[in-house]
């Protein structure tokens, strides 16, 4: 009696996500061949189902140029605040591109934006000169900031509950920590974050945008001068004092602190 033939075990293809590694730097998913059904055996005899159509590996999109420009812009702002780029000095786009390991195009685009903010000046056929802020310019910027921010704080003082002000406490603490370490760049970032969040409570996006721009302009070193650690710490402590007054409902005290905090004498950074 002839022994019946046993059909080979069916083998199918499955879609398995691959782990990131040298060959797959972005962790793309690939099709792995686990088994192949007998070509001569019908699907009914083997119990196999028809394999799904092959899918192409999913590839992560490359970073867009605008994201590179954004990273360069942030790096240049840090360099300006930290004094790495000296006021009055001219820097070429190719030289800065080499420093940051990018092409010259995103550097030029970032520098053009900084020129629009008044941080640098375009020097034809040479590059960009870091702007030097005079005492008068800083005083004028501080006056405009006070005209916008102080009334906004006064309006919010009687409209928001204490818990909303408490939400800003971590931002104030971050500024104090950076100032205590003499971290001028870190304090500039914390100061910006605090004022941005404070004015965002008004719900007025135009106000936030305008005051963001004004704050960036005041954060340029004036003639290369720097604030000492004690001055940074005093400036940062006013954020905490302002929150304490707002939480306590002391509107007059909050207004005085906000006005002093935005004065030109205390804000040359």
XYZ file of N, CA and C in Angstrom:
807
model
N 0.851 -1.206 0.000
C 0.000 0.000 0.000
C 0.882 1.249 0.000
N 0.693 2.127 -0.916
C 1.549 3.326 -1.056
C 1.210 4.350 0.025
N 2.286 4.819 0.692
C 2.098 5.799 1.792
C 1.728 7.180 1.245
N 0.732 7.826 1.877
C 0.277 9.153 1.406
C 1.359 10.194 1.648
N 1.515 11.099 0.665
C 2.480 12.173 0.780
C 1.930 13.283 1.689
N 2.815 13.778 2.542
C 2.419 14.857 3.456
C 2.851 16.195 2.863
N 1.926 17.091 2.742
C 2.243 18.403 2.156
C 3.225 19.144 3.055
N 4.211 19.830 2.491
C 5.180 20.575 3.315
C 4.501 21.701 4.098
N 5.111 21.995 5.213
C 4.548 23.037 6.083
C 4.500 24.369 5.350
N 3.357 25.058 5.337
C 3.261 26.336 4.609
C 4.131 27.393 5.268
N 4.691 28.247 4.441
C 5.541 29.340 4.922
C 4.999 30.646 4.347
N 4.889 31.624 5.192
C 4.295 32.891 4.778
C 5.243 34.046 5.056
N 4.886 35.213 4.534
C 5.664 36.426 4.762
C 4.919 37.313 5.738
N 5.632 37.876 6.709
C 4.994 38.746 7.699
C 5.729 40.071 7.725
N 5.036 41.082 8.215
C 5.557 42.450 8.284
C 6.038 42.687 9.710
N 7.350 42.829 9.891
C 7.940 42.939 11.218
C 8.730 44.227 11.311
N 8.498 45.071 12.346
C 9.313 46.292 12.480
C 10.712 45.936 12.901
N 11.703 46.499 12.192
C 13.093 46.214 12.505
C 13.595 47.155 13.575
N 14.574 46.699 14.390
C 15.213 47.559 15.360
C 16.221 48.463 14.674
N 16.395 49.672 15.218
C 17.365 50.577 14.619
C 18.760 50.022 14.797
N 19.585 50.130 13.803
C 20.947 49.633 13.867
C 21.754 50.268 12.779
N 22.971 49.783 12.575
C 23.821 50.392 11.543
C 23.215 50.349 10.161
N 22.557 49.225 9.845
C 21.988 49.115 8.506
C 20.675 49.833 8.390
N 19.962 49.945 9.499
C 18.663 50.616 9.499
C 18.720 51.735 10.535
N 19.307 52.873 10.231
C 19.506 53.918 11.236
C 18.242 54.514 11.769
N 17.164 54.379 11.061
C 15.908 55.007 11.508
C 14.882 53.971 11.955
N 15.282 52.701 12.069
C 14.334 51.697 12.531
C 13.224 51.434 11.552
N 13.521 51.382 10.214
C 12.471 51.160 9.243
C 11.904 49.754 9.389
N 10.642 49.600 9.002
C 10.027 48.283 8.992
C 10.366 47.596 7.682
N 10.607 46.295 7.730
C 10.961 45.545 6.541
C 10.155 44.261 6.495
N 10.099 43.656 5.297
C 9.418 42.376 5.114
C 10.420 41.265 5.321
N 10.141 40.334 6.266
C 11.005 39.193 6.500
C 10.368 37.955 5.874
N 11.166 37.183 5.128
C 10.692 35.964 4.495
C 10.826 34.841 5.501
N 9.723 34.425 6.123
C 9.763 33.352 7.100
C 9.610 31.988 6.452
N 8.774 31.861 5.433
C 8.532 30.574 4.798
C 7.862 30.812 3.471
N 7.903 29.791 2.602
C 7.295 29.895 1.290
C 6.419 28.689 1.051
N 5.156 28.851 0.670
C 4.297 27.698 0.425
C 4.755 26.949 -0.819
N 4.428 25.663 -0.860
C 4.730 24.830 -2.022
C 3.997 25.394 -3.234
N 4.767 25.741 -4.274
C 4.151 26.371 -5.437
C 3.147 25.472 -6.106
N 3.335 24.117 -5.988
C 2.425 23.194 -6.660
C 1.219 22.823 -5.847
N 1.170 23.230 -4.616
C 0.052 22.844 -3.758
C -0.956 23.952 -3.710
N -2.231 23.646 -3.941
C -3.262 24.685 -3.857
C -3.430 25.157 -2.426
N -3.960 26.379 -2.289
C -4.149 26.950 -0.971
C -5.043 26.097 -0.108
N -6.064 25.417 -0.730
C -6.985 24.601 0.050
C -6.260 23.405 0.650
N -5.300 22.836 -0.097
C -4.619 21.638 0.380
C -3.638 21.982 1.490
N -2.991 23.105 1.426
C -1.979 23.449 2.423
C -2.554 24.202 3.608
N -3.709 24.751 3.453
C -4.312 25.552 4.521
C -3.717 26.941 4.615
N -2.872 27.299 3.652
C -2.225 28.606 3.689
C -3.125 29.667 3.091
N -2.946 30.854 3.546
C -3.676 31.983 2.972
C -2.756 32.707 2.020
N -3.344 33.440 1.121
C -2.546 34.181 0.146
C -1.728 35.251 0.872
N -0.423 35.348 0.560
C 0.408 36.337 1.267
C -0.030 37.749 0.942
N 0.095 38.649 1.921
C -0.273 40.047 1.648
C 0.701 40.646 0.652
N 0.267 41.648 -0.071
C 1.187 42.301 -1.013
C 2.370 42.914 -0.270
N 3.513 42.803 -0.908
C 4.732 43.305 -0.281
C 4.644 44.811 -0.068
N 5.071 45.269 1.113
C 5.076 46.688 1.426
C 6.499 47.209 1.383
N 6.633 48.431 0.921
C 7.940 49.044 0.859
C 8.356 49.511 2.260
N 9.639 49.435 2.575
C 10.096 49.919 3.891
C 9.709 51.382 4.100
N 9.290 51.672 5.335
C 8.900 53.027 5.688
C 10.159 53.814 6.035
N 10.383 54.905 5.362
C 11.586 55.695 5.599
C 11.208 57.037 6.221
N 11.966 57.380 7.237
C 11.722 58.639 7.924
C 12.140 59.797 7.025
N 11.306 60.820 6.905
C 11.667 61.948 6.046
C 12.897 62.673 6.568
N 13.684 63.187 5.663
C 14.862 63.945 6.040
C 14.447 65.302 6.603
N 15.253 65.863 7.538
C 14.908 67.177 8.111
C 14.777 68.227 7.016
N 13.756 69.031 7.117
C 13.546 70.091 6.156
C 14.507 71.249 6.430
N 14.755 72.062 5.389
C 15.707 73.137 5.530
C 15.279 74.132 6.596
N 13.949 74.347 6.732
C 13.512 75.339 7.709
C 13.818 74.894 9.130
N 13.846 73.564 9.400
C 14.177 73.090 10.734
C 15.659 73.297 11.014
N 16.516 73.113 10.008
C 17.944 73.393 10.162
C 18.148 74.871 10.439
N 17.443 75.710 9.707
C 17.543 77.151 9.928
C 17.130 77.508 11.347
N 16.079 76.862 11.846
C 15.632 77.119 13.207
C 16.682 76.745 14.243
N 17.366 75.626 14.018
C 18.419 75.216 14.939
C 19.592 76.189 14.885
N 19.941 76.624 13.676
C 21.031 77.598 13.534
C 20.642 78.917 14.189
N 19.395 79.334 14.003
C 18.919 80.583 14.597
C 19.026 80.525 16.116
N 18.618 79.393 16.706
C 18.717 79.247 18.161
C 20.173 79.287 18.616
N 21.049 78.628 17.859
C 22.471 78.616 18.216
C 23.074 80.017 18.135
N 22.695 80.765 17.113
C 23.212 82.127 16.966
C 22.696 83.043 18.083
N 21.443 82.856 18.474
C 20.903 83.666 19.573
C 21.653 83.375 20.866
N 21.949 82.100 21.104
C 22.716 81.745 22.297
C 24.105 82.374 22.249
N 24.722 82.336 21.065
C 26.065 82.899 20.914
C 26.055 84.409 21.135
N 25.004 85.072 20.695
C 24.891 86.517 20.892
C 24.719 86.858 22.372
N 23.812 86.147 23.040
C 23.560 86.419 24.453
C 24.773 86.048 25.295
N 25.446 84.964 24.933
C 26.590 84.512 25.702
C 27.869 85.265 25.423
N 27.847 86.172 24.453
C 29.032 86.949 24.155
C 30.030 86.260 23.249
N 29.650 85.102 22.671
C 30.551 84.405 21.744
C 30.704 85.195 20.444
N 29.672 85.924 20.072
C 29.739 86.808 18.914
C 29.850 88.236 19.445
N 30.949 88.868 19.148
C 31.290 90.159 19.754
C 30.600 91.321 19.059
N 29.971 92.223 19.803
C 29.371 93.416 19.196
C 30.413 94.212 18.415
N 30.030 94.643 17.206
C 30.918 95.390 16.342
C 31.736 94.523 15.403
N 31.813 93.223 15.672
C 32.584 92.308 14.834
C 31.749 91.832 13.655
N 32.402 91.654 12.484
C 31.730 91.164 11.283
C 32.001 89.659 11.135
N 30.953 88.889 10.881
C 31.060 87.444 10.702
C 30.468 87.073 9.348
N 31.186 86.231 8.607
C 30.685 85.788 7.305
C 29.846 84.532 7.476
N 28.876 84.364 6.584
C 28.019 83.176 6.626
C 28.818 81.893 6.447
N 29.786 81.815 5.487
C 30.563 80.576 5.340
C 31.344 80.216 6.600
N 31.917 81.210 7.285
C 32.679 80.925 8.499
C 31.769 80.384 9.602
N 30.587 80.987 9.767
C 29.638 80.501 10.773
C 29.090 79.136 10.390
N 28.891 78.907 9.081
C 28.410 77.600 8.622
C 29.414 76.512 8.977
N 30.685 76.806 8.829
C 31.717 75.825 9.180
C 31.718 75.563 10.682
N 31.477 76.605 11.450
C 31.440 76.445 12.909
C 30.321 75.506 13.344
N 29.170 75.629 12.702
C 28.011 74.830 13.107
C 27.811 73.576 12.263
N 28.683 73.351 11.294
C 28.601 72.125 10.508
C 27.407 72.072 9.585
N 27.027 73.204 9.007
C 25.895 73.248 8.080
C 26.333 74.019 6.835
N 25.426 74.084 5.867
C 25.720 74.880 4.682
C 25.511 76.356 4.999
N 25.976 77.214 4.096
C 25.876 78.653 4.339
C 24.449 79.172 4.200
N 23.603 78.470 3.453
C 22.251 78.969 3.186
C 21.418 79.152 4.459
N 21.274 78.129 5.341
C 20.476 78.364 6.553
C 21.087 79.410 7.478
N 22.411 79.563 7.428
C 23.057 80.597 8.245
C 22.654 81.978 7.735
N 22.696 82.166 6.408
C 22.290 83.463 5.841
C 20.834 83.759 6.179
N 19.963 82.745 6.071
C 18.549 82.955 6.363
C 18.340 83.330 7.830
N 19.056 82.646 8.732
C 18.942 82.961 10.154
C 19.475 84.359 10.443
N 20.589 84.708 9.806
C 21.166 86.040 9.999
C 20.240 87.136 9.469
N 19.537 86.859 8.372
C 18.584 87.841 7.855
C 17.456 88.064 8.856
N 17.022 87.006 9.520
C 15.980 87.169 10.531
C 16.505 87.975 11.717
N 17.742 87.695 12.126
C 18.341 88.458 13.222
C 18.528 89.921 12.837
N 18.812 90.164 11.546
C 18.924 91.543 11.074
C 17.581 92.248 11.196
N 16.493 91.531 10.897
C 15.159 92.112 11.047
C 14.821 92.431 12.488
N 15.432 91.693 13.427
C 15.211 91.946 14.850
C 16.162 93.006 15.394
N 17.096 93.464 14.553
C 18.037 94.474 14.996
C 19.244 93.930 15.731
N 19.421 92.607 15.723
C 20.552 92.011 16.440
C 21.847 92.133 15.652
N 21.753 92.093 14.335
C 22.935 92.217 13.476
C 22.611 93.181 12.346
N 23.671 93.634 11.670
C 23.514 94.524 10.516
C 24.176 93.874 9.310
N 23.555 93.993 8.161
C 24.103 93.419 6.942
C 25.252 94.293 6.443
N 26.392 93.654 6.178
C 27.544 94.345 5.605
C 27.758 93.770 4.206
N 27.414 94.507 3.140
C 27.498 93.971 1.781
C 28.875 93.380 1.465
N 28.846 92.188 0.859
C 30.049 91.482 0.403
C 30.975 91.039 1.529
N 30.524 91.189 2.770
C 31.373 90.758 3.887
C 30.647 89.821 4.835
N 29.429 90.140 5.174
C 28.704 89.291 6.108
C 27.765 90.106 6.970
N 27.852 89.871 8.288
C 26.928 90.512 9.227
C 27.712 91.025 10.429
N 27.415 92.260 10.795
C 28.061 92.857 11.970
C 27.106 92.771 13.155
N 27.617 92.312 14.286
C 26.802 92.242 15.504
C 26.527 93.655 15.984
N 25.245 93.958 16.181
C 24.852 95.317 16.558
C 25.312 95.651 17.973
N 25.648 96.903 18.181
C 26.012 97.406 19.501
C 24.866 98.257 20.030
N 24.334 97.875 21.194
C 23.224 98.613 21.786
C 23.746 99.765 22.630
N 23.258 100.950 22.358
C 23.613 102.090 23.196
C 22.699 102.125 24.419
N 23.099 102.889 25.405
C 22.273 103.040 26.609
C 20.916 103.635 26.272
N 20.899 104.548 25.307
C 19.633 105.175 24.922
C 18.701 104.148 24.275
N 19.252 103.319 23.391
C 18.423 102.292 22.756
C 17.822 101.356 23.788
N 18.635 100.928 24.754
C 18.137 100.026 25.794
C 17.066 100.706 26.643
N 17.252 101.995 26.921
C 16.250 102.727 27.699
C 14.933 102.823 26.939
N 15.023 103.071 25.635
C 13.808 103.168 24.821
C 13.091 101.823 24.745
N 13.845 100.745 24.575
C 13.236 99.413 24.526
C 12.568 99.074 25.859
N 13.235 99.410 26.962
C 12.664 99.140 28.276
C 11.380 99.933 28.492
N 11.362 101.177 28.007
C 10.166 102.014 28.158
C 8.983 101.417 27.390
N 9.244 100.942 26.174
C 8.172 100.340 25.385
C 7.671 99.066 26.048
N 8.599 98.259 26.553
C 8.188 97.033 27.240
C 7.303 97.354 28.438
N 7.699 98.374 29.211
C 6.921 98.743 30.394
C 5.523 99.218 30.005
N 5.431 99.953 28.906
C 4.134 100.454 28.448
C 3.197 99.310 28.069
N 3.742 98.204 27.622
C 2.928 97.066 27.205
C 2.702 96.054 28.329
N 3.758 95.740 29.048
C 3.678 94.632 30.004
C 3.070 95.018 31.339
N 3.392 96.192 31.850
C 2.879 96.561 33.175
C 1.352 96.636 33.189
N 0.694 97.334 32.236
C -0.776 97.331 32.242
C -1.364 95.929 32.107
N -0.689 95.071 31.335
C -1.184 93.703 31.174
C -1.146 92.957 32.505
N -0.067 93.133 33.261
C 0.040 92.480 34.567
C -1.017 93.021 35.523
N -1.245 94.340 35.493
C -2.246 94.945 36.376
C -3.639 94.403 36.064
N -3.958 94.277 34.769
C -5.277 93.732 34.396
C -5.426 92.287 34.855
N -4.370 91.519 34.742
C -4.440 90.110 35.129
C -4.485 89.927 36.643
N -3.905 90.892 37.371
C -3.774 90.751 38.825
C -5.116 90.499 39.507
N -6.129 91.199 39.071
C -7.421 91.024 39.722
C -8.344 90.045 39.026
N -7.850 89.391 37.990
C -8.723 88.516 37.203
C -8.403 87.036 37.335
N -7.208 86.690 37.794
C -6.796 85.294 37.826
C -6.701 84.780 39.260
N -7.084 83.543 39.505
C -6.937 82.964 40.844
C -5.471 82.652 41.143
N -5.173 82.421 42.406
C -3.791 82.198 42.836
C -3.148 80.995 42.155
N -3.932 79.954 41.901
C -3.348 78.740 41.311
C -2.810 78.971 39.903
N -3.376 79.908 39.181
C -2.849 80.200 37.845
C -1.470 80.829 37.938
N -1.278 81.680 38.933
C 0.038 82.281 39.123
C 1.046 81.243 39.595
N 0.591 80.298 40.389
C 1.492 79.250 40.880
C 2.049 78.412 39.732
N 1.327 78.350 38.626
C 1.810 77.578 37.478
C 3.108 78.150 36.914
N 3.363 79.427 37.174
C 4.584 80.058 36.686
C 5.763 79.885 37.647
N 5.516 79.305 38.802
C 6.562 79.178 39.818
C 7.787 78.393 39.320
N 7.610 77.262 38.595
C 8.799 76.541 38.102
C 9.648 77.369 37.145
N 9.027 78.245 36.353
C 9.787 79.087 35.435
C 10.613 80.115 36.205
N 10.019 80.668 37.253
C 10.758 81.616 38.085
C 11.924 80.916 38.783
N 11.679 79.709 39.267
C 12.735 78.949 39.945
C 13.876 78.612 38.996
N 13.551 78.302 37.747
C 14.590 77.995 36.751
C 15.479 79.207 36.520
N 14.888 80.392 36.515
C 15.671 81.607 36.340
C 16.601 81.852 37.513
N 16.103 81.627 38.719
C 16.929 81.805 39.911
C 18.101 80.817 39.896
N 17.840 79.573 39.517
C 18.897 78.556 39.485
C 19.983 78.923 38.476
N 19.574 79.361 37.287
C 20.553 79.738 36.263
C 21.361 80.947 36.708
N 20.690 81.928 37.306
C 21.377 83.135 37.754
C 22.373 82.825 38.862
N 21.995 81.927 39.773
C 22.877 81.568 40.885
C 24.178 80.940 40.402
N 24.137 80.294 39.249
C 25.332 79.683 38.669
C 26.052 80.621 37.692
N 25.558 81.833 37.570
C 26.175 82.770 36.640
C 25.973 82.380 35.194
N 24.954 81.581 34.935
C 24.672 81.104 33.573
C 23.849 82.164 32.851
N 24.528 83.028 32.133
C 23.858 84.149 31.480
C 22.909 83.690 30.383
N 23.348 82.705 29.574
C 22.494 82.186 28.505
C 21.292 81.466 29.104
N 21.535 80.643 30.121
C 20.427 79.923 30.764
C 19.426 80.867 31.389
N 19.930 81.963 31.998
C 19.006 82.926 32.575
C 18.213 83.650 31.503
N 18.856 83.990 30.392
C 18.142 84.661 29.301
C 16.986 83.795 28.807
N 17.239 82.476 28.692
C 16.179 81.572 28.254
C 15.058 81.499 29.288
N 15.425 81.397 30.567
C 14.420 81.320 31.628
C 13.623 82.616 31.727
N 14.308 83.754 31.578
C 13.641 85.061 31.617
C 12.634 85.177 30.482
N 13.051 84.751 29.291
C 12.157 84.790 28.133
C 10.948 83.892 28.369
N 11.192 82.677 28.880
C 10.097 81.735 29.107
C 9.102 82.275 30.138
N 9.612 82.928 31.194
C 8.735 83.464 32.240
C 7.843 84.571 31.688
N 8.441 85.540 30.990
C 7.652 86.658 30.477
C 6.687 86.197 29.382
N 7.113 85.229 28.576
C 6.230 84.696 27.537
C 4.996 84.055 28.178
N 5.218 83.210 29.192
C 4.098 82.530 29.859
C 3.211 83.520 30.601
N 3.831 84.537 31.200
C 3.064 85.546 31.933
C 2.097 86.277 31.010
N 2.587 86.746 29.882
C 1.740 87.505 28.965
C 0.803 86.610 28.171
N 1.152 85.336 28.031
C 0.245 84.404 27.350
C -1.061 84.248 28.124
N -1.040 84.533 29.421
C -2.259 84.455 30.228
C -3.291 85.491 29.797
N -2.858 86.523 29.079
C -3.815 87.522 28.586
C -4.642 86.972 27.428
N -4.135 85.937 26.752
C -4.817 85.403 25.579
C -4.617 86.242 24.332
N -3.772 87.277 24.428
C -3.524 88.172 23.294
C -2.236 87.739 22.599
N -2.356 87.024 21.486
C -1.182 86.494 20.790
C -0.329 87.603 20.172
N -0.964 88.680 19.743
C -0.202 89.786 19.170
C 0.674 90.446 20.229
N 0.137 90.587 21.423
C 0.908 91.153 22.518
C 2.118 90.276 22.820
N 1.903 88.969 22.866
C 2.995 88.029 23.152
C 4.066 88.117 22.079
N 3.651 88.198 20.831
C 4.615 88.254 19.730
C 5.448 89.533 19.788
N 4.800 90.653 20.034
C 5.515 91.932 20.075
C 6.482 91.976 21.256
N 6.029 91.532 22.426
C 6.900 91.580 23.597
C 8.026 90.560 23.504
N 7.800 89.446 22.842
C 8.884 88.487 22.592
C 10.000 89.154 21.790
N 9.618 89.884 20.761
C 10.603 90.558 19.919
C 11.360 91.626 20.711
N 10.632 92.390 21.524
C 11.282 93.418 22.332
C 12.261 92.811 23.331
N 11.884 91.688 23.923
C 12.760 91.047 24.893
C 14.041 90.550 24.231
N 13.919 89.989 23.021
C 15.123 89.547 22.310
C 16.060 90.719 22.047
N 15.486 91.866 21.726
C 16.324 93.027 21.440
C 17.062 93.512 22.685
N 16.449 93.394 23.845
C 17.107 93.837 25.078
C 18.121 92.820 25.580
N 18.110 91.621 25.032
C 19.036 90.594 25.495
C 20.379 90.630 24.765
N 20.596 91.611 23.894
C 21.885 91.744 23.230
C 22.853 92.468 24.158
N 24.091 92.003 24.261
C 25.062 92.684 25.121
C 25.290 94.119 24.645
N 25.277 95.073 25.556
C 25.515 96.483 25.219
C 27.011 96.760 25.295
N 27.646 96.925 24.127
C 29.074 97.178 24.117
C 29.888 96.051 24.704
N 29.350 94.838 24.693
C 30.071 93.686 25.209
C 29.982 93.542 26.716
N 29.194 94.389 27.396
C 29.106 94.317 28.854
C 28.295 93.111 29.282
N 28.586 92.623 30.487
C 27.884 91.467 31.038
C 27.387 91.789 32.451
N 26.308 91.186 32.822
C 25.847 91.317 34.189
C 26.621 90.350 35.076
N 26.936 90.788 36.288
C 27.579 89.900 37.247
C 26.535 88.959 37.823
N 27.026 87.892 38.476
C 26.119 86.887 39.035
C 25.133 87.513 40.011
N 25.600 88.422 40.859
C 24.713 89.059 41.845
C 23.600 89.845 41.161
N 23.929 90.508 40.058
C 22.914 91.282 39.332
C 21.907 90.361 38.653
N 22.399 89.258 38.088
C 21.489 88.278 37.491
C 20.542 87.718 38.548
N 21.094 87.406 39.716
C 20.279 86.822 40.776
C 19.232 87.805 41.282
N 19.597 89.080 41.403
C 18.623 90.092 41.821
C 17.507 90.223 40.801
N 17.880 90.178 39.533
C 16.895 90.274 38.460
C 15.951 89.078 38.497
N 16.511 87.885 38.671
C 15.700 86.667 38.701
C 14.783 86.640 39.923
N 15.258 87.168 41.045
C 14.455 87.153 42.267
C 13.202 88.008 42.132
N 13.229 88.980 41.233
C 12.046 89.811 41.030
C 10.900 89.016 40.400
N 11.207 87.966 39.642
C 10.137 87.103 39.124
C 9.390 86.455 40.288
N 10.157 85.944 41.252
C 9.543 85.309 42.423
C 8.745 86.315 43.244
N 9.323 87.497 43.437
C 8.616 88.526 44.212
C 7.328 88.954 43.522
N 7.361 89.045 42.214
C 6.163 89.420 41.468
C 5.068 88.380 41.649
N 5.430 87.099 41.557
C 4.434 86.036 41.755
C 3.878 86.070 43.174
N 4.727 86.296 44.162
C 4.259 86.359 45.552
C 3.223 87.463 45.722
N 3.475 88.622 45.110
C 2.538 89.747 45.233
C 1.225 89.440 44.517
N 1.313 88.832 43.350
C 0.099 88.507 42.593
C -0.736 87.457 43.325
N -0.093 86.472 43.911
C -0.821 85.427 44.642
C -1.486 86.010 45.891
N -0.814 86.969 46.517
C -1.365 87.600 47.720
C -2.425 88.650 47.396
N -2.619 88.944 46.109
C -3.612 89.940 45.715
C -3.163 91.367 45.941
N -1.867 91.578 46.084
C -1.331 92.926 46.306
C -1.019 93.566 44.953
N -2.011 94.128 44.329
C -1.885 94.641 42.960
C -0.910 95.813 42.874
N -0.953 96.720 43.839
C -0.059 97.877 43.803
C 1.404 97.443 43.916
N 1.664 96.469 44.777
C 3.025 95.954 44.937
C 3.467 95.258 43.652
N 2.577 94.480 43.062
C 2.902 93.772 41.815
C 3.222 94.768 40.702
N 2.466 95.845 40.631
C 2.725 96.849 39.601
C 4.090 97.497 39.808
N 4.430 97.812 41.049
C 5.729 98.437 41.318
C 6.882 97.500 40.957
N 6.759 96.229 41.322
C 7.819 95.262 41.016
C 7.974 95.092 39.514
N 6.848 94.992 38.803
C 6.906 94.820 37.350
C 7.564 96.016 36.687
N 7.247 97.221 37.161
C 7.815 98.428 36.553
C 9.320 98.506 36.811
N 9.735 98.202 38.031
C 11.159 98.223 38.360
C 11.919 97.137 37.597
N 11.288 95.991 37.451
C 11.924 94.865 36.758
C 12.202 95.198 35.298
N 11.353 96.003 34.703
C 11.493 96.329 33.284
C 12.267 97.616 33.047
N 12.785 98.230 34.099
C 13.507 99.488 33.922
C 14.818 99.238 33.185
N 15.287 100.252 32.483
C 16.506 100.129 31.699
C 17.712 99.832 32.579
N 17.738 100.398 33.782
C 18.903 100.213 34.644
C 19.070 98.766 35.069
N 17.953 98.048 35.197
C 18.028 96.665 35.657
C 17.948 95.670 34.532
N 17.846 96.137 33.289
C 17.677 95.213 32.174
C 18.621 95.504 31.003
N 19.934 95.612 31.248
C 20.834 95.827 30.137
C 21.236 94.545 29.429
N 20.678 93.421 29.804
C 21.068 92.152 29.208
C 20.180 91.806 28.049
